[in-house]
Short mmCIF file of C-alpha atoms in Angstrom, two decimals:
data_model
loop_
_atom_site.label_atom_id
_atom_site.label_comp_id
_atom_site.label_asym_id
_atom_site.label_seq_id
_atom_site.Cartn_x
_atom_site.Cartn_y
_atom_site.Cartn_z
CA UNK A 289 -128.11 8.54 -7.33
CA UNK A 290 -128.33 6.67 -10.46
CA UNK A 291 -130.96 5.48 -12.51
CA UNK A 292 -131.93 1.53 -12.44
CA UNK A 293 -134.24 -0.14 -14.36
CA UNK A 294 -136.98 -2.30 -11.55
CA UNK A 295 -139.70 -4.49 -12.91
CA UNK A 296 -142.16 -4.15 -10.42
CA UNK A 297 -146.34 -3.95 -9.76
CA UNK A 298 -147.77 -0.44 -8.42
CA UNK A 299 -149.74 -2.81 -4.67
CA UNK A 300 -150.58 1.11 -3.96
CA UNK A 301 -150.57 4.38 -5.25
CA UNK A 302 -152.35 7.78 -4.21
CA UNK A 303 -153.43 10.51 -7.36
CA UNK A 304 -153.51 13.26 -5.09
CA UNK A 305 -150.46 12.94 -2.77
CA UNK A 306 -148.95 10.64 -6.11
CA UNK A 307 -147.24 8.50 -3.23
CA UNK A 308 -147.83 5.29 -4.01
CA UNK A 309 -146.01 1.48 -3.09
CA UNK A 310 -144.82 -0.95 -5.46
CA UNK A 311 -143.70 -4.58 -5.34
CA UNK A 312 -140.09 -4.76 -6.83
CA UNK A 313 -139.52 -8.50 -8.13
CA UNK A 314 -135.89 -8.34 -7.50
CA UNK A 315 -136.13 -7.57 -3.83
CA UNK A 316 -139.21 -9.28 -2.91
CA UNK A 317 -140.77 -6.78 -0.81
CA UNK A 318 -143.20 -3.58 -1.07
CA UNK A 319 -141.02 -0.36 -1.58
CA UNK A 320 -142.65 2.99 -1.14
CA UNK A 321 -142.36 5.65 -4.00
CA UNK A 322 -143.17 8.59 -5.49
CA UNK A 323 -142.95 10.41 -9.16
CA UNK A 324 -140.09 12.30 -9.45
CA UNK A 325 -139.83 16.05 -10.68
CA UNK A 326 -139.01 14.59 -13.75
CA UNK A 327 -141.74 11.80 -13.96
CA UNK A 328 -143.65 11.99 -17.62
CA UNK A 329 -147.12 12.96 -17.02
CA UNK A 330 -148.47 10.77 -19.60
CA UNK A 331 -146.97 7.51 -17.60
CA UNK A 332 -148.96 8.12 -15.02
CA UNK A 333 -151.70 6.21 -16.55
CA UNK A 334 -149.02 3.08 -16.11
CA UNK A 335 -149.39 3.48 -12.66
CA UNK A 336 -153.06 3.28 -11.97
CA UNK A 337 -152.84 0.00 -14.54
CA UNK A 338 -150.43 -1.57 -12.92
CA UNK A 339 -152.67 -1.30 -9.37
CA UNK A 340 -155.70 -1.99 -11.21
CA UNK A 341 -154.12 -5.54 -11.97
CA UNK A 342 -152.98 -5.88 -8.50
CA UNK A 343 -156.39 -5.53 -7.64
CA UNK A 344 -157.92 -7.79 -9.44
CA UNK A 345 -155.41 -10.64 -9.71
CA UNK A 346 -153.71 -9.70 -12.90
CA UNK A 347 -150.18 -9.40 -13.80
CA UNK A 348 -149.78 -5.75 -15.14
CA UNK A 349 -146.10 -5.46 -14.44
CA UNK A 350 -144.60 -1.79 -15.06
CA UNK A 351 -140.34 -1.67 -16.00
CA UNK A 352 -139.52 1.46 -13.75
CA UNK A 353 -136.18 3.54 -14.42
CA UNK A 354 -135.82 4.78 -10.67
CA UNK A 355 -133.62 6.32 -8.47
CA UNK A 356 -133.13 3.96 -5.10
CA UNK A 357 -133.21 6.07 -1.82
CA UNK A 358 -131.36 4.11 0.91
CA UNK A 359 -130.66 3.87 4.74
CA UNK A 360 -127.04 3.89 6.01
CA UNK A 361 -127.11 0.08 5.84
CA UNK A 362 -128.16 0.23 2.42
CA UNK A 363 -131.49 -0.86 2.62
CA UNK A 364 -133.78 0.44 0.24
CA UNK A 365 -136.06 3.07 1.72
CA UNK A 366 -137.75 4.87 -0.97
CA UNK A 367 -138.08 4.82 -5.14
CA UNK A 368 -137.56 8.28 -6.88
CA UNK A 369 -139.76 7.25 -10.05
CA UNK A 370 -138.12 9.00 -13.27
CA UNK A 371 -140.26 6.94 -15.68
CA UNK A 372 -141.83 3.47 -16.81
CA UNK A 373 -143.22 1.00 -18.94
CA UNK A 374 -145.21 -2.20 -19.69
CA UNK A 375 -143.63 -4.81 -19.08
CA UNK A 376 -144.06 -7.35 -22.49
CA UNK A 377 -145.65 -10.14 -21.82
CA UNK A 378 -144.20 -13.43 -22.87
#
């Protein structure tokens, strides 16, 4: 699969299990996800940001370079998270 580049808010996201859902703008739905092998420890902090805004009304959008996991219909399933970033606000 090939990397894309998502903006997106983390709506969920566990430390332990580090399964977590985002909302991807693009689709307009909540995707599940997960770090992948790959994922930079030090953006993890990104993610609990990002759901720390969603939580209290903010708009702490994350720019994730992920790998889409899909159904045979092509539906998105599942986000394979191989890094991220702020988003710049405007």
């Amino acid at each position: 699969h090939r990397l894309e580049v998502l903006e997106a808010n983390v709506t969920r996201y566990n430390a332990l299990s580090r399964n977590g859902r985002v909302f991807i703008d693009s689709l307009d739905r909540v995707v599940p996800c997960r770090p992948d092998g790959d994922f930079p420890t030090a953006d993890l902090g990104h993610l609990t940001w990002s759901l720390h805004g969603s939580n209290i009304g903010g708009r702490n959008k994350l720019n994730f370079r992920a790998r889409k996991v899909t159904s045979a219909t092509g539906k998105v399933k599942r986000l394979l998270l191989a890094d991220c970033s702020r988003t710049p606000i405007e």
